[in-house]
Amino acid sequence: MTCAAVWRMPKELESGSHESPDDSSSTTQTLELLCHLDNTAHGNMACVTWEPMGDGKKIISLADNHLLLWDLQESSSQAVLSSSTALEGKGQLKFTSGRWSPHHNCTQVATANDTTIRGWDTRNMSQIYCIENAHGQLVRDLDFNPNKQYYLASCGDDCKVKFWDTRNVGEPVKTLDEHSHWVWNVRYNHSHDQLILTGSSDSRVILSNMVSISSEPFGHLVDEDDLSDQEEHHQEEKSKEPLPDSVIATYEEHEDSVYAVEWSSADPWLFASLSYDGRLVINRVPRALKYHILL
């Protein structure tokens, strides 16, 4: 049985604490178990995700074919199931992953089951869009663009990464076909949404620069009053057309399937990857690309 629980981190480890976690004088901290998400009636948990904004009291969990919305009580010692819905259809339908959108006042969630991606309105648990056969095989992961409210990335066992506009789901906006085996993870950079990270069973991590579908396809908008004539001319030339989408770097430090990739929440140029061989690798965005984006 796969279950889920809510834990509280020690105050010393909370963000903003200046105490170094590797200080030799510090003792091992213990997490405090607040409550379990009781899913005995719904099956195995596939995914748990916090509400992106708000007071941190709402959680979505996916258990077999059930989408469950939990409300943490004031004391956080109890999680109450506030609403739920279930997939209906033939066969044993099961969710594989889900993502809570940071847009639309956090009222939308995207889920994946088999080859289908669905959007849900958490206010009434109704389905708002459905992308059937989004991938040729199982959809493994989803991620919302943090800056463009209708844009969603997906990846799956067909080795592809696809980008969708949820207002028009007939065709993907873009498709990346750089991996040679199942793609387990796709992640947008939190600050610069043209940077996309993917991890795959081909043991590689790929960093892509998807400028054309980012929130800044022509680079940063600069106040004209701050530009000299020469800089203005250069800015005009630069802004005529977006940079081409491209793979920036392929990282091959892993010797087995890469199951997780994640951007640092503190440093937008830092990311980590984790593989089946027990290896945790931390990398940086290449300096040349960093300065190109910033300047």
Coordinates of C-alpha atoms in Angstrom, one line a residue:
M1 CA 0.0 0.0 0.0
T2 CA 1.3 3.4 -1.0
C3 CA 0.3 6.1 1.5
A4 CA 1.0 9.8 2.3
A5 CA 1.5 11.8 5.4
V6 CA 2.1 15.5 6.4
W7 CA 5.2 16.3 8.5
R8 CA 6.5 19.5 10.1
M9 CA 10.2 20.5 9.7
P10 CA 12.1 21.7 12.8
K11 CA 12.1 25.4 13.1
E12 CA 15.9 25.5 12.9
L13 CA 15.6 24.1 9.3
E14 CA 12.9 26.5 8.1
S15 CA 13.7 28.9 5.3
G16 CA 15.3 32.1 6.6
S17 CA 17.2 30.3 9.3
H18 CA 20.9 31.3 9.2
E19 CA 22.2 28.2 11.0
S20 CA 24.3 26.1 8.8
P21 CA 22.8 22.5 8.5
D22 CA 26.3 20.9 8.4
D23 CA 27.5 22.6 11.5
S24 CA 29.4 20.0 13.5
S25 CA 27.8 21.1 16.8
S26 CA 24.2 20.7 15.5
T27 CA 22.3 17.6 16.6
T28 CA 20.1 15.5 14.3
Q29 CA 16.7 17.0 14.0
T30 CA 13.5 15.0 14.1
L31 CA 10.5 15.6 11.8
E32 CA 7.2 15.9 13.5
L33 CA 4.4 13.7 12.1
L34 CA 1.3 15.8 11.9
C35 CA -1.2 13.5 10.2
H36 CA -1.8 10.8 7.6
L37 CA -3.9 11.3 4.5
D38 CA -6.3 8.5 5.1
N39 CA -6.9 6.9 1.7
T40 CA -8.0 3.5 2.8
A41 CA -11.2 3.8 0.7
H42 CA -9.4 5.1 -2.4
G43 CA -6.4 3.0 -3.1
N44 CA -2.7 3.6 -3.6
M45 CA -1.4 7.2 -3.6
A46 CA 0.4 8.1 -6.8
C47 CA 1.1 11.7 -6.2
V48 CA 0.6 14.5 -3.5
T49 CA 1.0 18.2 -4.3
W50 CA 0.6 21.4 -2.2
E51 CA -1.5 24.3 -3.3
P52 CA 1.1 26.6 -5.0
M53 CA 0.0 29.8 -3.3
G54 CA -2.3 30.5 -0.3
D55 CA -1.8 29.5 3.3
G56 CA -0.5 26.0 2.7
K57 CA -3.6 24.4 4.1
K58 CA -4.7 22.6 0.9
I59 CA -3.3 19.4 -0.6
I60 CA -4.3 17.4 -3.7
S61 CA -3.6 13.7 -3.8
L62 CA -4.1 11.1 -6.5
A63 CA -5.0 7.6 -5.4
D64 CA -5.7 5.0 -8.1
N65 CA -8.6 6.7 -10.1
H66 CA -9.5 9.2 -7.4
L67 CA -8.6 12.9 -7.3
L68 CA -8.8 14.1 -3.6
L69 CA -8.7 17.6 -2.2
W70 CA -7.6 17.8 1.5
D71 CA -8.0 20.6 3.9
L72 CA -5.5 20.8 6.8
Q73 CA -7.2 22.0 10.0
E74 CA -5.8 24.9 12.1
S75 CA -3.7 22.6 14.2
S76 CA -2.5 20.7 11.1
S77 CA -3.0 17.5 13.2
Q78 CA -5.9 16.4 11.0
A79 CA -6.5 16.4 7.2
V80 CA -10.2 16.5 6.2
L81 CA -11.3 15.4 2.8
S82 CA -13.1 18.4 1.4
S83 CA -14.0 17.1 -2.1
S84 CA -13.2 14.4 -4.6
T85 CA -13.9 13.0 -8.0
A86 CA -13.1 9.8 -9.8
L87 CA -12.1 8.8 -13.3
E88 CA -14.8 6.8 -15.0
G89 CA -14.5 4.5 -18.0
K90 CA -13.5 1.0 -19.1
G91 CA -10.6 -0.9 -17.5
Q92 CA -8.5 -0.1 -14.5
L93 CA -8.0 3.6 -14.8
K94 CA -5.2 5.0 -12.6
F95 CA -3.6 8.4 -12.3
T96 CA 0.2 8.5 -12.8
S97 CA 1.0 12.1 -11.9
G98 CA -0.6 15.5 -11.3
R99 CA 0.3 19.2 -11.1
W100 CA -1.4 22.1 -9.4
S101 CA -1.5 25.2 -11.6
P102 CA -0.1 28.4 -9.9
H103 CA -2.5 30.4 -12.1
H104 CA -6.3 31.1 -12.1
N105 CA -6.2 31.6 -8.3
C106 CA -5.0 28.1 -7.9
T107 CA -8.3 26.6 -9.0
Q108 CA -6.9 24.2 -11.7
V109 CA -5.1 20.9 -11.5
A110 CA -3.7 18.8 -14.4
T111 CA -3.6 15.1 -14.1
A112 CA -2.2 12.3 -16.3
N113 CA -3.6 8.8 -16.6
D114 CA -2.4 6.3 -19.3
T115 CA -1.9 8.5 -22.4
T116 CA -4.4 11.1 -21.4
I117 CA -4.0 14.6 -19.8
R118 CA -7.0 16.1 -18.0
G119 CA -7.6 19.5 -16.5
W120 CA -9.8 19.9 -13.4
D121 CA -11.5 22.8 -11.6
T122 CA -11.0 22.3 -7.9
R123 CA -14.0 24.4 -6.9
N124 CA -16.5 21.8 -8.2
M125 CA -14.1 19.0 -9.2
S126 CA -15.3 19.2 -12.9
Q127 CA -13.2 18.4 -15.9
I128 CA -12.3 21.5 -17.9
Y129 CA -10.2 20.0 -20.7
C130 CA -9.0 16.6 -21.9
I131 CA -6.1 15.8 -24.2
E132 CA -6.6 12.2 -25.3
N133 CA -3.6 10.4 -26.7
A134 CA -1.3 13.3 -25.6
H135 CA 1.5 10.8 -25.9
G136 CA 1.9 7.6 -27.8
Q137 CA 2.5 5.7 -24.5
L138 CA 2.2 6.4 -20.8
V139 CA 2.4 10.0 -19.6
R140 CA 5.0 10.2 -16.8
D141 CA 5.0 13.9 -15.7
L142 CA 3.5 17.3 -16.1
D143 CA 4.6 20.9 -15.2
F144 CA 3.0 24.3 -15.7
N145 CA 4.8 27.3 -17.1
P146 CA 5.2 29.6 -14.1
N147 CA 4.8 32.8 -16.2
K148 CA 2.3 31.8 -19.0
Q149 CA -1.0 30.7 -17.5
Y150 CA -2.2 28.4 -20.2
Y151 CA 1.0 26.6 -21.0
L152 CA 1.7 23.0 -19.8
A153 CA 4.6 20.6 -20.4
S154 CA 4.3 16.8 -20.5
C155 CA 6.6 13.9 -21.0
G156 CA 6.2 10.2 -21.3
D157 CA 7.2 6.7 -22.5
D158 CA 7.2 7.7 -26.1
C159 CA 10.5 9.5 -25.5
K160 CA 8.9 12.9 -26.2
V161 CA 8.4 16.1 -24.3
K162 CA 5.3 18.1 -25.4
F163 CA 4.1 21.7 -24.7
W164 CA 0.4 22.4 -24.7
D165 CA -1.8 25.5 -24.7
T166 CA -4.8 24.3 -22.7
R167 CA -7.2 26.6 -24.5
N168 CA -6.5 24.6 -27.8
V169 CA -5.5 21.1 -27.1
G170 CA -5.9 19.6 -30.6
E171 CA -2.1 19.7 -31.2
P172 CA 0.9 20.4 -29.0
V173 CA 2.5 23.9 -29.5
K174 CA 6.0 22.3 -29.6
T175 CA 7.5 18.8 -29.3
L176 CA 11.0 17.9 -28.1
D177 CA 12.3 14.5 -29.4
E178 CA 15.8 14.4 -27.9
H179 CA 15.6 11.4 -25.5
S180 CA 16.0 7.8 -26.6
H181 CA 14.0 6.2 -23.8
W182 CA 11.2 7.0 -21.3
V183 CA 11.2 10.6 -20.1
W184 CA 10.4 10.6 -16.4
N185 CA 10.5 14.3 -15.5
V186 CA 10.0 17.7 -17.1
R187 CA 10.6 20.9 -15.1
Y188 CA 10.2 24.6 -16.1
N189 CA 12.7 27.0 -14.5
H190 CA 10.9 29.1 -11.8
S191 CA 12.4 32.4 -13.0
H192 CA 13.3 31.9 -16.7
D193 CA 10.6 29.8 -18.3
Q194 CA 12.5 29.3 -21.5
L195 CA 14.8 26.9 -19.6
I196 CA 13.4 23.3 -19.6
L197 CA 14.9 20.4 -17.7
T198 CA 14.2 16.7 -18.6
G199 CA 15.4 13.4 -17.1
S200 CA 15.1 10.0 -18.8
S201 CA 15.8 6.3 -18.6
D202 CA 18.4 6.9 -21.2
S203 CA 20.5 8.0 -18.2
R204 CA 20.7 11.6 -19.5
V205 CA 19.6 15.0 -18.3
I206 CA 18.9 17.5 -21.1
L207 CA 18.7 21.3 -20.6
S208 CA 16.7 23.0 -23.4
N209 CA 16.2 26.6 -24.3
M210 CA 12.5 26.9 -25.6
V211 CA 12.6 30.6 -26.3
S212 CA 9.7 30.8 -28.8
I213 CA 7.1 29.6 -26.3
S214 CA 8.5 31.5 -23.3
S215 CA 7.2 34.7 -21.7
E216 CA 10.2 36.6 -23.1
P217 CA 10.7 35.4 -26.7
F218 CA 12.4 38.6 -27.6
G219 CA 14.5 38.9 -24.5
H220 CA 14.0 41.3 -21.6
L221 CA 12.0 44.4 -22.3
V222 CA 14.2 47.4 -21.6
D223 CA 13.1 50.9 -20.9
E224 CA 14.0 53.0 -23.9
D225 CA 14.9 56.0 -21.7
D226 CA 17.8 54.0 -20.4
L227 CA 19.3 53.3 -23.8
S228 CA 21.8 55.3 -25.8
D229 CA 21.4 55.6 -29.6
Q230 CA 23.9 52.8 -30.2
E231 CA 22.3 50.5 -27.6
E232 CA 18.8 51.3 -29.0
H233 CA 19.9 50.3 -32.5
H234 CA 21.4 47.0 -31.1
Q235 CA 18.2 46.4 -29.1
E236 CA 16.0 46.8 -32.2
E237 CA 18.2 44.4 -34.1
K238 CA 18.0 41.9 -31.3
S239 CA 14.3 42.1 -30.9
K240 CA 13.3 41.5 -34.5
E241 CA 13.1 37.8 -34.1
P242 CA 13.4 35.3 -31.2
L243 CA 16.3 33.0 -30.7
P244 CA 15.8 29.5 -32.1
D245 CA 14.7 26.8 -29.7
S246 CA 17.6 24.5 -29.0
V247 CA 19.2 21.9 -26.7
I248 CA 21.7 23.8 -24.5
A249 CA 23.5 20.9 -22.9
T250 CA 23.3 17.2 -22.3
Y251 CA 24.5 15.8 -19.0
E252 CA 25.7 12.2 -18.9
E253 CA 27.1 11.8 -15.3
H254 CA 24.5 9.2 -14.5
E255 CA 25.0 5.5 -15.3
D256 CA 21.3 4.5 -14.9
S257 CA 17.8 5.8 -15.3
V258 CA 17.3 9.5 -14.2
Y259 CA 14.1 9.4 -12.2
A260 CA 14.0 13.0 -10.9
V261 CA 15.2 16.5 -12.0
E262 CA 14.5 19.7 -10.0
W263 CA 15.5 23.3 -10.1
S264 CA 16.8 25.0 -6.9
S265 CA 14.1 27.1 -5.3
A266 CA 16.8 29.6 -4.1
D267 CA 19.2 29.8 -7.1
P268 CA 17.6 29.9 -10.6
W269 CA 20.8 28.7 -12.3
L270 CA 21.2 25.5 -10.2
F271 CA 19.6 22.1 -10.6
A272 CA 19.8 18.6 -9.3
S273 CA 19.2 15.1 -10.8
L274 CA 18.7 11.8 -9.2
S275 CA 19.2 8.3 -10.7
Y276 CA 18.6 4.7 -10.0
D277 CA 22.3 4.1 -9.4
G278 CA 21.9 6.2 -6.2
R279 CA 23.7 9.2 -7.7
L280 CA 22.7 12.8 -6.9
V281 CA 24.3 15.2 -9.4
I282 CA 24.1 19.0 -9.0
N283 CA 24.8 21.2 -12.1
R284 CA 24.7 24.8 -13.2
V285 CA 23.2 26.4 -16.3
P286 CA 26.2 27.2 -18.6
R287 CA 27.6 30.7 -17.8
A288 CA 27.4 31.9 -21.4
L289 CA 23.6 31.1 -21.5
K290 CA 23.1 32.7 -18.1
Y291 CA 24.6 36.0 -19.2
H292 CA 22.8 35.9 -22.6
I293 CA 19.5 35.7 -20.7
L294 CA 20.4 38.4 -18.2
L295 CA 22.0 40.8 -20.7

